[in-house]
XYZ file of C-alpha atoms in Angstrom:
735
model
C 43.249 -35.822 -51.983
C 41.903 -36.423 -55.492
C 39.885 -39.683 -55.772
C 38.972 -41.054 -59.135
C 35.393 -40.705 -60.415
C 32.773 -43.198 -59.239
C 33.084 -46.437 -61.209
C 30.508 -47.804 -63.593
C 29.452 -51.356 -62.645
C 26.877 -51.977 -65.356
C 26.596 -55.731 -65.938
C 29.265 -56.609 -63.436
C 27.527 -56.400 -60.107
C 28.797 -59.755 -58.903
C 32.344 -59.449 -60.218
C 34.951 -58.520 -57.584
C 36.852 -55.430 -58.609
C 40.048 -53.746 -57.534
C 39.969 -50.974 -54.970
C 39.950 -47.485 -56.484
C 43.165 -45.531 -56.855
C 43.417 -42.519 -54.541
C 45.855 -39.722 -55.360
C 46.895 -38.036 -52.127
C 48.614 -34.641 -52.064
C 49.731 -34.690 -48.431
C 51.153 -37.063 -45.884
C 48.554 -37.843 -43.215
C 49.163 -37.815 -39.492
C 50.954 -40.964 -38.347
C 47.895 -41.864 -36.247
C 45.449 -41.590 -39.182
C 43.944 -44.993 -40.142
C 45.187 -46.336 -43.458
C 42.905 -46.035 -46.457
C 41.524 -49.270 -47.868
C 42.547 -48.176 -51.346
C 45.532 -48.092 -53.596
C 47.176 -44.764 -52.720
C 49.519 -42.685 -54.845
C 51.325 -40.162 -52.640
C 52.237 -36.993 -54.504
C 53.959 -35.635 -51.400
C 57.317 -37.191 -50.443
C 57.147 -39.854 -47.754
C 58.077 -39.110 -44.111
C 61.202 -41.269 -44.435
C 62.293 -39.316 -47.519
C 61.757 -35.980 -45.773
C 63.653 -37.040 -42.650
C 66.550 -38.418 -44.688
C 66.685 -35.255 -46.784
C 66.754 -32.946 -43.738
C 69.555 -34.845 -42.010
C 71.567 -35.157 -45.235
C 71.346 -31.395 -45.736
C 72.214 -30.614 -42.109
C 75.241 -32.926 -42.192
C 76.346 -31.425 -45.511
C 76.259 -28.020 -43.794
C 78.451 -29.362 -41.010
C 75.749 -29.575 -38.361
C 75.908 -32.212 -35.645
C 73.193 -30.707 -33.458
C 70.169 -28.484 -33.895
C 67.250 -26.958 -32.053
C 64.011 -27.776 -33.905
C 60.983 -25.473 -33.672
C 57.878 -27.068 -35.192
C 54.109 -26.926 -35.309
C 51.574 -29.494 -36.434
C 50.417 -27.462 -39.426
C 53.781 -27.783 -41.135
C 54.051 -29.843 -44.322
C 56.982 -31.612 -42.679
C 55.218 -32.575 -39.444
C 54.422 -36.015 -40.865
C 58.139 -36.832 -40.636
C 58.470 -35.869 -36.953
C 58.689 -39.450 -35.675
C 60.923 -40.417 -38.573
C 63.277 -37.564 -37.639
C 63.562 -38.792 -34.059
C 64.497 -42.255 -35.340
C 66.926 -40.788 -37.861
C 68.587 -38.616 -35.189
C 69.097 -41.667 -32.974
C 70.594 -43.734 -35.783
C 72.986 -40.958 -36.842
C 74.006 -39.954 -33.295
C 72.675 -36.473 -34.032
C 71.754 -34.190 -31.101
C 68.213 -32.906 -31.564
C 66.214 -30.628 -29.236
C 62.626 -29.765 -30.127
C 59.884 -27.360 -29.043
C 56.276 -27.121 -30.222
C 55.589 -23.543 -31.376
C 52.118 -22.186 -30.415
C 49.790 -22.075 -33.439
C 48.353 -18.704 -32.437
C 50.385 -15.912 -34.002
C 49.203 -13.506 -31.293
C 50.571 -15.604 -28.420
C 53.769 -13.588 -28.102
C 54.450 -14.534 -24.484
C 54.517 -18.272 -25.189
C 56.696 -17.764 -28.256
C 59.033 -15.523 -26.273
C 59.429 -18.217 -23.601
C 60.323 -20.818 -26.244
C 62.853 -18.553 -27.946
C 64.317 -17.746 -24.532
C 65.009 -21.467 -24.109
C 66.730 -21.466 -27.501
C 68.824 -18.477 -26.451
C 69.866 -19.957 -23.108
C 70.780 -23.249 -24.787
C 73.414 -21.444 -26.833
C 72.401 -23.232 -30.070
C 73.121 -21.206 -33.190
C 71.763 -23.825 -35.622
C 67.964 -23.839 -35.651
C 65.598 -25.960 -37.754
C 62.348 -24.030 -38.272
C 59.766 -26.670 -39.228
C 56.544 -24.640 -39.110
C 53.788 -23.536 -41.444
C 54.498 -20.511 -43.614
C 52.050 -18.202 -41.816
C 54.098 -18.079 -38.595
C 57.587 -17.853 -40.110
C 57.611 -14.043 -40.176
C 56.277 -13.841 -36.598
C 58.989 -16.180 -35.306
C 61.758 -14.363 -37.171
C 60.520 -10.983 -35.906
C 60.544 -12.220 -32.321
C 63.927 -13.883 -32.777
C 65.372 -10.634 -34.117
C 63.932 -8.727 -31.174
C 65.530 -11.215 -28.758
C 68.896 -11.043 -30.580
C 68.718 -14.671 -31.722
C 69.357 -13.751 -35.352
C 72.967 -12.631 -35.565
C 75.863 -13.023 -37.959
C 76.692 -16.294 -36.179
C 73.198 -17.762 -36.603
C 72.218 -20.345 -39.209
C 68.564 -21.346 -39.583
C 66.935 -23.858 -41.936
C 63.370 -22.928 -42.937
C 61.473 -25.980 -44.178
C 58.261 -24.220 -45.262
C 58.268 -24.573 -49.033
C 55.803 -21.693 -49.541
C 57.660 -19.037 -47.581
C 58.100 -15.735 -49.442
C 61.071 -13.416 -49.262
C 58.778 -10.726 -47.864
C 58.389 -12.934 -44.775
C 62.158 -12.995 -44.253
C 62.690 -9.248 -43.912
C 63.524 -9.534 -40.213
C 66.565 -11.639 -41.064
C 67.670 -9.379 -43.884
C 69.528 -6.930 -41.679
C 70.529 -9.330 -38.928
C 73.451 -10.979 -40.711
C 71.949 -14.423 -40.088
C 72.051 -17.083 -42.797
C 68.806 -18.808 -43.769
C 68.769 -22.055 -45.729
C 65.564 -22.568 -47.717
C 64.272 -25.826 -49.206
C 62.476 -25.842 -52.562
C 61.144 -29.261 -53.701
C 60.162 -28.059 -57.165
C 62.034 -26.700 -60.212
C 62.126 -23.017 -61.046
C 60.826 -23.563 -64.593
C 57.366 -24.968 -65.404
C 56.965 -28.251 -67.274
C 56.577 -28.217 -71.076
C 52.853 -28.878 -70.822
C 52.241 -25.967 -68.434
C 54.150 -23.062 -69.923
C 51.283 -20.619 -69.575
C 50.811 -21.200 -65.850
C 52.107 -18.462 -63.486
C 54.427 -20.893 -61.726
C 56.121 -18.242 -59.607
C 52.831 -17.622 -57.788
C 51.844 -21.240 -57.214
C 51.954 -22.791 -53.781
C 53.417 -26.250 -53.419
C 49.966 -27.692 -52.696
C 48.686 -26.173 -55.960
C 51.628 -27.647 -57.866
C 50.820 -31.069 -56.464
C 47.155 -30.625 -57.408
C 48.024 -29.753 -61.012
C 50.261 -32.793 -61.277
C 47.561 -34.956 -59.672
C 45.007 -33.813 -62.245
C 47.397 -34.665 -65.068
C 48.113 -38.051 -63.482
C 44.434 -38.934 -63.073
C 43.650 -37.875 -66.625
C 46.466 -40.104 -67.890
C 45.544 -43.273 -65.999
C 44.243 -46.290 -67.868
C 40.438 -46.666 -67.860
C 40.956 -50.080 -66.275
C 42.147 -48.328 -63.103
C 39.177 -45.967 -63.012
C 36.969 -48.600 -61.416
C 35.290 -49.137 -58.112
C 34.605 -52.215 -56.061
C 31.500 -54.310 -55.463
C 29.682 -54.822 -52.188
C 30.844 -58.435 -52.189
C 34.477 -57.421 -52.421
C 33.908 -54.916 -49.655
C 32.439 -57.693 -47.533
C 35.210 -60.171 -48.154
C 38.078 -57.724 -48.429
C 40.135 -60.251 -50.356
C 41.291 -57.854 -52.984
C 42.360 -55.069 -50.657
C 45.964 -54.461 -49.650
C 46.957 -56.334 -46.560
C 49.558 -55.256 -44.047
C 52.972 -55.497 -45.660
C 51.479 -55.656 -49.176
C 52.020 -52.535 -51.303
C 48.877 -53.069 -53.307
C 47.755 -55.583 -55.843
C 48.685 -54.626 -59.337
C 50.275 -51.293 -58.418
C 53.550 -52.126 -60.170
C 51.841 -53.289 -63.344
C 49.607 -50.270 -63.705
C 51.547 -47.356 -62.186
C 55.203 -47.854 -63.029
C 54.644 -46.784 -66.625
C 53.337 -43.355 -65.599
C 56.196 -40.874 -65.381
C 56.309 -37.231 -66.406
C 57.858 -33.883 -65.537
C 55.365 -31.811 -63.577
C 55.084 -28.601 -61.598
C 56.319 -30.403 -58.473
C 59.261 -32.038 -60.246
C 59.643 -35.480 -61.752
C 56.471 -37.486 -61.070
C 56.902 -41.247 -60.812
C 55.982 -43.893 -58.250
C 57.388 -47.109 -56.878
C 55.428 -50.295 -56.325
C 54.040 -48.936 -53.028
C 52.706 -45.738 -54.604
C 55.450 -43.521 -53.138
C 57.232 -40.790 -55.085
C 60.243 -42.516 -56.591
C 62.345 -39.540 -57.652
C 62.426 -36.533 -55.336
C 64.729 -33.578 -55.877
C 65.047 -30.771 -53.339
C 66.824 -27.557 -54.253
C 68.769 -25.880 -51.438
C 68.830 -22.057 -51.445
C 70.641 -19.603 -49.199
C 69.142 -16.305 -48.089
C 71.603 -13.744 -46.755
C 71.200 -9.969 -46.440
C 68.155 -9.900 -48.691
C 69.612 -12.010 -51.502
C 68.753 -15.612 -52.338
C 70.723 -18.069 -54.456
C 70.786 -21.807 -55.069
C 73.757 -23.558 -53.468
C 72.927 -27.236 -53.803
C 70.507 -30.098 -54.417
C 69.392 -33.302 -52.743
C 67.975 -36.349 -54.491
C 66.544 -39.684 -53.387
C 69.567 -41.372 -54.920
C 71.557 -40.051 -51.983
C 73.274 -37.206 -53.771
C 73.775 -34.131 -51.629
C 75.770 -31.368 -53.266
C 75.926 -28.115 -51.327
C 78.478 -25.421 -52.028
C 77.736 -22.784 -49.428
C 79.584 -19.524 -49.767
C 78.851 -18.578 -46.183
C 81.495 -18.830 -43.523
C 81.170 -18.213 -39.843
C 82.369 -14.643 -39.287
C 85.631 -14.246 -37.471
C 86.221 -11.554 -34.904
C 87.471 -8.380 -36.522
C 88.906 -5.190 -35.092
C 88.461 -2.714 -37.927
C 87.385 0.067 -35.571
C 90.322 -0.190 -33.193
C 92.363 3.007 -33.297
C 90.140 4.695 -35.874
C 88.555 8.149 -35.688
C 84.906 8.131 -36.786
C 82.917 11.000 -38.255
C 79.405 10.842 -36.821
C 76.088 12.147 -38.142
C 73.252 12.578 -35.647
C 69.999 14.460 -35.110
C 68.282 16.152 -32.187
C 65.642 13.897 -30.662
C 64.543 13.543 -27.050
C 65.927 11.682 -25.142
C 68.341 10.256 -27.718
C 70.321 13.409 -28.432
C 69.607 16.744 -26.708
C 71.213 20.019 -25.816
C 72.240 20.403 -22.209
C 70.371 23.216 -20.461
C 72.610 26.223 -19.799
C 75.640 24.826 -21.648
C 77.417 27.043 -24.143
C 79.796 24.407 -25.447
C 82.927 25.576 -23.712
C 86.224 23.796 -24.413
C 86.599 20.479 -22.637
C 82.911 19.704 -22.397
C 80.131 18.684 -24.755
C 76.952 20.759 -24.889
C 74.898 17.641 -25.630
C 73.699 14.604 -23.755
C 71.308 11.714 -24.259
C 70.882 8.004 -24.839
C 72.756 8.009 -28.138
C 75.711 9.922 -26.773
C 76.081 7.504 -23.860
C 75.739 4.585 -26.290
C 78.429 6.082 -28.516
C 80.803 6.432 -25.572
C 80.147 2.825 -24.538
C 80.838 1.581 -28.084
C 84.014 3.655 -28.246
C 85.170 2.141 -24.964
C 84.489 -1.425 -26.146
C 85.879 -1.047 -29.668
C 88.692 1.425 -28.930
C 87.829 4.185 -31.401
C 87.499 7.935 -31.140
C 84.737 10.020 -32.634
C 83.645 13.480 -33.597
C 80.112 14.672 -34.335
C 80.517 16.530 -37.605
C 76.873 17.235 -38.377
C 73.646 17.550 -36.440
C 70.958 17.179 -39.068
C 67.413 15.900 -39.364
C 65.725 12.567 -38.640
C 63.867 12.779 -41.952
C 64.265 9.470 -43.781
C 65.262 11.045 -47.066
C 67.934 13.200 -45.426
C 69.331 10.254 -43.444
C 69.375 8.129 -46.617
C 71.259 10.875 -48.462
C 73.746 11.116 -45.589
C 74.340 7.365 -45.804
C 74.807 7.439 -49.583
C 77.224 10.361 -49.427
C 79.711 8.222 -47.445
C 80.886 11.357 -45.648
C 80.096 9.797 -42.290
C 81.382 6.609 -40.718
C 78.444 6.256 -38.330
C 74.837 7.462 -38.461
C 73.800 7.934 -34.836
C 70.058 8.104 -35.538
C 67.458 5.628 -34.284
C 65.376 4.697 -37.327
C 62.387 2.366 -37.519
C 63.285 -1.006 -39.031
C 60.810 -0.809 -41.888
C 61.076 -1.555 -45.576
C 59.543 -0.103 -48.686
C 60.774 3.479 -48.271
C 62.135 5.216 -51.340
C 65.902 5.617 -51.170
C 66.361 2.948 -48.487
C 67.042 0.024 -50.798
C 70.760 0.230 -50.022
C 70.388 0.723 -46.279
C 70.703 -2.025 -43.685
C 70.348 -1.886 -39.912
C 72.150 -2.827 -36.765
C 70.450 -5.103 -34.285
C 67.513 -3.348 -32.534
C 68.521 -0.914 -29.815
C 65.042 0.044 -28.564
C 61.370 -0.826 -28.898
C 59.194 2.163 -29.686
C 55.498 2.586 -30.359
C 52.507 4.729 -29.478
C 50.573 5.591 -26.323
C 47.541 7.609 -25.231
C 47.941 10.965 -23.507
C 45.659 13.806 -22.426
C 45.569 16.811 -20.116
C 45.726 15.903 -16.444
C 42.488 16.580 -14.596
C 42.479 19.609 -12.273
C 40.431 19.392 -9.079
C 39.931 23.155 -9.027
C 37.943 22.845 -12.224
C 35.452 20.538 -10.477
C 34.239 20.254 -6.910
C 37.488 21.377 -5.271
C 37.323 21.357 -1.488
C 33.568 20.737 -1.698
C 33.996 17.243 -3.166
C 32.708 15.634 0.028
C 29.394 17.406 -0.606
C 29.105 15.869 -4.060
C 26.884 12.889 -3.155
C 23.944 15.221 -2.451
C 22.663 18.065 -4.573
C 22.495 21.630 -3.286
C 18.724 21.281 -2.825
C 19.213 18.257 -0.556
C 21.820 20.058 1.541
C 19.582 23.143 1.910
C 16.617 20.944 2.816
C 18.754 19.146 5.383
C 19.876 22.429 6.962
C 16.280 23.666 7.047
C 15.212 20.386 8.660
C 17.848 20.800 11.380
C 16.611 24.301 12.169
C 12.938 23.292 11.965
C 13.293 20.256 14.239
C 15.346 22.281 16.725
C 12.721 25.061 16.761
C 9.917 22.502 17.271
C 11.787 20.914 20.183
C 12.454 24.326 21.736
C 8.792 25.401 21.473
C 7.615 22.043 22.796
C 10.070 22.260 25.673
C 8.872 25.751 26.518
C 5.098 25.221 26.338
C 4.426 21.535 26.954
C 3.453 21.020 30.622
C 5.078 17.611 30.601
C 8.475 18.943 29.515
C 11.469 19.760 31.671
C 10.895 23.510 31.869
C 7.309 23.259 33.158
C 8.224 20.432 35.520
C 11.088 22.549 36.906
C 8.725 25.477 37.524
C 6.532 23.130 39.589
C 9.577 21.945 41.528
C 9.369 18.372 40.239
C 12.915 18.495 38.748
C 15.902 20.764 39.099
C 16.059 23.899 37.014
C 19.057 22.681 34.899
C 17.663 19.206 34.104
C 17.173 18.608 30.362
C 16.760 22.275 29.524
C 15.619 22.208 25.847
C 16.316 25.774 24.842
C 16.724 26.670 21.153
C 20.517 26.511 21.393
C 20.496 23.157 23.162
C 17.941 21.808 20.699
C 20.138 22.828 17.761
C 23.123 21.134 19.357
C 21.227 17.937 20.098
C 19.748 17.794 16.599
C 23.168 18.328 15.021
C 24.734 15.693 17.286
C 22.103 13.148 16.290
C 22.820 13.841 12.619
C 26.455 12.907 13.209
C 25.627 9.753 15.176
C 26.875 11.352 18.409
C 23.652 10.818 20.330
C 20.951 13.206 21.541
C 22.359 15.046 24.580
C 19.074 16.651 25.722
C 16.240 14.163 25.379
C 12.642 15.391 25.608
C 10.466 14.312 28.539
C 7.090 14.536 26.888
C 5.561 12.121 24.380
C 5.273 14.949 21.855
C 8.995 15.630 22.016
C 9.804 11.955 21.718
C 7.681 11.677 18.563
C 9.606 14.607 17.067
C 12.978 13.094 18.014
C 11.982 9.630 16.752
C 10.957 11.044 13.385
C 14.247 12.945 13.198
C 16.270 9.850 14.007
C 14.570 7.970 11.167
C 15.398 10.783 8.740
C 19.012 10.737 9.961
C 19.202 6.969 9.468
C 18.165 7.287 5.811
C 20.302 10.371 5.143
C 23.511 8.962 6.624
C 23.118 5.593 4.891
C 22.475 7.293 1.532
C 25.366 9.695 1.995
C 27.819 6.937 2.914
C 26.909 4.815 -0.102
C 26.920 7.731 -2.549
C 30.152 9.161 -1.161
C 32.028 5.922 -1.859
C 30.649 5.773 -5.393
C 31.230 9.478 -5.993
C 34.852 9.581 -4.870
C 35.809 6.402 -6.729
C 33.874 7.045 -9.933
C 36.055 6.439 -13.004
C 37.495 9.386 -14.852
C 39.035 9.279 -18.310
C 42.459 8.977 -16.684
C 41.422 5.866 -14.783
C 39.021 4.207 -17.211
C 41.027 4.457 -20.460
C 44.077 2.203 -20.329
C 44.149 0.660 -23.817
C 42.821 0.965 -27.354
C 39.918 -1.280 -26.346
C 38.909 1.214 -23.630
C 39.377 4.089 -26.076
C 37.061 2.508 -28.640
C 34.350 1.758 -26.060
C 34.020 5.287 -24.695
C 32.296 8.176 -26.464
C 32.710 10.967 -23.907
C 36.198 12.207 -24.794
C 37.230 12.888 -28.426
C 40.560 11.533 -29.641
C 42.827 11.901 -32.636
C 46.392 12.067 -33.929
C 48.634 13.256 -36.750
C 47.132 12.210 -40.072
C 50.525 11.304 -41.563
C 51.229 8.350 -39.259
C 51.280 5.005 -41.056
C 48.974 3.357 -38.526
C 46.164 5.800 -39.445
C 45.788 4.069 -42.825
C 45.801 0.722 -41.067
C 43.039 1.818 -38.696
C 40.843 3.074 -41.531
C 41.137 -0.212 -43.458
C 41.097 -2.662 -40.567
C 38.121 -4.986 -40.099
C 39.129 -6.136 -36.622
C 38.107 -4.582 -33.330
C 38.995 -2.259 -31.716
C 40.880 -0.918 -34.756
C 37.748 -0.866 -36.917
C 35.813 1.324 -34.446
C 38.719 3.736 -33.969
C 39.353 3.940 -37.721
C 35.683 4.635 -38.419
C 35.694 7.416 -35.806
C 38.851 9.018 -37.232
C 37.478 8.848 -40.759
C 34.113 10.324 -39.771
C 35.616 13.206 -37.753
C 38.824 13.694 -39.720
C 38.488 17.488 -39.906
C 38.381 17.807 -36.110
C 40.649 14.990 -34.882
C 43.328 14.523 -37.576
C 45.998 17.229 -37.583
C 48.607 18.396 -40.074
C 51.461 17.985 -37.570
C 51.962 15.905 -34.462
C 52.799 19.050 -32.470
C 49.345 20.454 -33.240
C 47.759 17.261 -31.934
C 49.820 17.441 -28.732
C 48.874 21.063 -28.089
C 45.219 20.250 -28.721
C 45.410 17.549 -26.044
C 47.106 20.015 -23.685
C 44.049 22.275 -23.886
C 41.905 19.554 -22.344
C 39.036 17.233 -23.243
C 41.028 15.431 -25.963
C 43.111 12.241 -26.128
C 46.185 12.240 -28.359
C 47.381 8.959 -29.895
C 51.009 9.943 -29.494
C 54.285 8.438 -30.676
C 56.992 7.781 -28.119
C 58.771 10.820 -29.552
C 56.858 12.944 -27.030
C 57.146 10.591 -24.060
C 60.307 12.173 -22.640
C 58.897 15.689 -23.022
C 55.674 14.756 -21.219
C 57.474 12.979 -18.375
C 60.077 15.677 -17.834
C 58.472 18.994 -18.742
C 54.734 18.622 -19.317
C 53.368 17.976 -15.845
C 49.965 19.107 -17.087
C 49.784 15.959 -19.238
C 49.160 12.370 -18.206
C 50.106 9.135 -20.013
C 47.108 6.806 -19.918
C 48.520 3.520 -21.239
C 51.044 1.405 -19.364
C 52.272 -0.408 -22.494
C 53.021 0.734 -26.027
C 50.861 -0.388 -28.936
C 51.703 -0.510 -32.667
C 55.220 -1.311 -31.492
C 58.247 -1.323 -33.778
C 62.006 -1.724 -33.467
C 64.525 1.078 -33.990
C 68.148 0.539 -34.946
C 71.175 2.340 -36.341
C 71.241 2.564 -40.170
C 74.320 1.599 -42.201
C 75.087 1.733 -45.924
C 75.012 -1.731 -47.481
C 78.434 -3.298 -47.119
C 79.562 -1.070 -44.260
C 82.726 -2.604 -42.748
C 81.742 -1.435 -39.260
C 78.227 -2.866 -38.985
C 79.187 -6.417 -37.948
C 81.654 -5.208 -35.329
C 79.182 -2.736 -33.830
C 76.511 -5.464 -33.761
C 78.845 -7.763 -31.852
C 79.582 -4.990 -29.356
C 75.855 -4.272 -28.917
C 75.144 -7.955 -28.246
C 78.017 -8.153 -25.775
C 76.751 -5.080 -23.917
C 73.252 -6.582 -23.871
C 74.514 -9.830 -22.365
C 76.506 -7.910 -19.738
C 73.483 -5.831 -18.706
C 75.008 -2.541 -19.823
C 72.201 -1.852 -22.282
C 69.623 -2.396 -19.532
C 71.449 0.103 -17.332
C 71.502 2.597 -20.202
C 67.782 2.133 -20.811
C 67.074 2.610 -17.102
C 69.073 5.842 -17.138
C 67.028 7.451 -19.909
C 63.710 5.606 -20.134
C 62.753 4.886 -16.515
C 59.463 6.755 -16.180
C 59.556 6.844 -12.380
C 62.688 8.997 -12.364
C 61.035 12.034 -13.895
C 59.202 14.721 -11.948
C 56.075 14.476 -14.087
C 55.871 10.709 -13.883
C 52.331 9.618 -14.583
C 52.462 6.032 -13.457
C 49.081 4.545 -12.769
C 48.001 4.544 -9.137
C 46.233 1.708 -7.400
C 42.623 1.437 -8.449
C 40.164 2.560 -5.769
C 42.722 4.460 -3.663
C 41.604 7.970 -2.725
C 44.206 10.707 -2.649
C 44.245 14.135 -0.982
C 42.420 15.898 -3.788
C 39.324 13.892 -2.870
C 39.334 14.518 0.896
C 41.302 17.723 1.427
C 38.061 19.678 1.923
C 37.329 17.801 5.147
C 40.698 18.828 6.543
C 40.089 22.426 5.508
C 36.839 22.423 7.465
C 38.624 20.888 10.442
C 41.126 23.748 10.361
C 38.273 26.256 10.043
C 36.567 24.629 13.027
C 39.746 24.759 15.095
C 40.260 28.416 14.199
C 36.669 29.239 15.050
C 36.992 27.434 18.394
C 40.005 29.578 19.282
C 38.038 32.722 18.449
C 35.038 31.545 20.497
C 37.348 30.637 23.378
C 38.757 34.161 23.383
C 35.270 35.667 23.381
C 34.114 33.377 26.186
C 37.191 34.181 28.259
C 36.744 37.942 27.795
C 33.023 37.684 28.550
C 33.671 35.660 31.711
C 36.321 38.083 32.940
C 34.090 41.065 32.215
C 31.131 39.455 33.998
C 33.281 38.461 36.973
C 34.735 41.972 37.214
C 31.335 43.600 37.304
C 30.061 41.228 39.976
C 33.053 41.993 42.245
C 32.611 45.850 42.159
C 31.153 47.403 45.465
C 27.608 48.717 45.185
C 27.371 52.510 45.687
C 24.186 53.123 47.807
C 24.782 56.840 48.485
C 24.707 58.696 51.841
C 22.138 57.496 54.275
C 20.351 59.986 56.313
């Protein structure tokens, strides 16, 4: 909004004056109170926008659409007008409010799922420019952008760089441009190709204000404010607007600038562009006079069968688990020595599209080599999963199929080995060796004190038995019995031989108090000790990785995300990037294989690509995958030379297999982590496994073995003693 300067009221304090002219560069919310001023709207009115959108959609042959909008869109002011226009034209309109947060992927996915299940191919994307790329990326991932899709993007400031997701999808995008491509005569030096629409309106508003008559650059007196007689009333477009404004008309950055008697833009021209496969061209215009001329060169693709009966030459590359050699296969006649996700996918495509194939070269996954293979046109199909990224040299003439997998990065390290720590003595971990030795000495000392007291104290069982007061076997506190009773009390099994004297009871009472403290401390510390977090349990995400400082981490220095981490100002990326930059000599490696082997040695976390996931799950049981979900995710797809006659047909087959669930079955066959012998799925938090408590079972087995040995000794001793007692006594000859 650009209000005129404050008026000068010198000598005219009591003279009622006209309300000031306000130049507004946006359409306010419908619920915003009206300004008590004469308003010139640089932005087209809601009715004009709604009429334009429906005229364009009908010119494209649409009779229904699914509208995705948010309240930050320039077009949101026409939302109510669009509902009225749809009702008057008998036009079927469905709408969903897109979440404003670009990071809310789950909510956006749910909305796009509704679009997918509705079966609507015509989508009106009425959102702000900052979320266009996010929505198109998600739509591509969910297979909503196909060769049968047609989307209208209303954001006037959207850049072609934000449309890259649709470039290789085959979908048609219609773009609206409410300004001419060339600057006005008075603004030739302005960099018009870099100006946003809001900036264009501001430049035109400045020119308009500078051109207004000085009579309009006036304010209003307090008396006029009190009476309000000179302000526009409801239904009145403004006193004097026609007389003063109608003469102002010029060609500006936002098009032809002129106003009607109500201060609305009188002449509005919208240029209609089409964006298809990375190229944009103008196909029509719309004007407020009702002229809609659109000559679209796009036609809905018809079903083709170019691949039927053909024999394809295929280029591929070794990559686990996409394409691998079978173990022990020599490639005998009648069998293939290879297997993998790509080979199964190729057989499924051949079955659907009725073609035969032959792998003529097994090369490299290097981008330059794959690009050269595509340019050579020696191969009909490149069976290599490549990241759907732009900006690589030599890939200007390469386009992709729809995504076939989501890849990314994860955290991995060497699996902890219990034999390197406490081992079978883990249950002794809560107390130090000094505490255990002191406890053993206390057991012996208390037992010895009880035995001495029982032997010498006249009030104890032994002395009482010698006086005939009790039986000989009653409460006999020998050293052996004292040891047994003391040990039993330590294990909460009770004191079998209780002392009779007050001295003995004082000793036992003191021992019981010590046992109470020891057992309570051991129980509490044992629970904390056995469930204490290790790196495997505590690090589950990049946030956890950034917070800890105990375990070093790193990766291959050539990965693109390393540059992102070093430049990022957001957490946790900033902390991780600062760590990598500070310790680059120790944690950034020349190859990814070096980083993996460093992690395999222990005490190191590798930020690994999914390239190594299959190897870790199947062969590297000494490694553990820490993260449950990928991060820095990206889509991979099959590359095609631009203009490949087979790309559209293969895309249709891939979408059909996705809808039928065949792609899910294929993914489950090769990417289900639980199927592999080295699966490192996270266990339930707080659950103790055998490596924590196996020592107790070992000691139980030792105790059972010792009891068998003692039983044998007792049996032999008893038999020997019984045999000696049964022998006759030789007294010799009596004289």
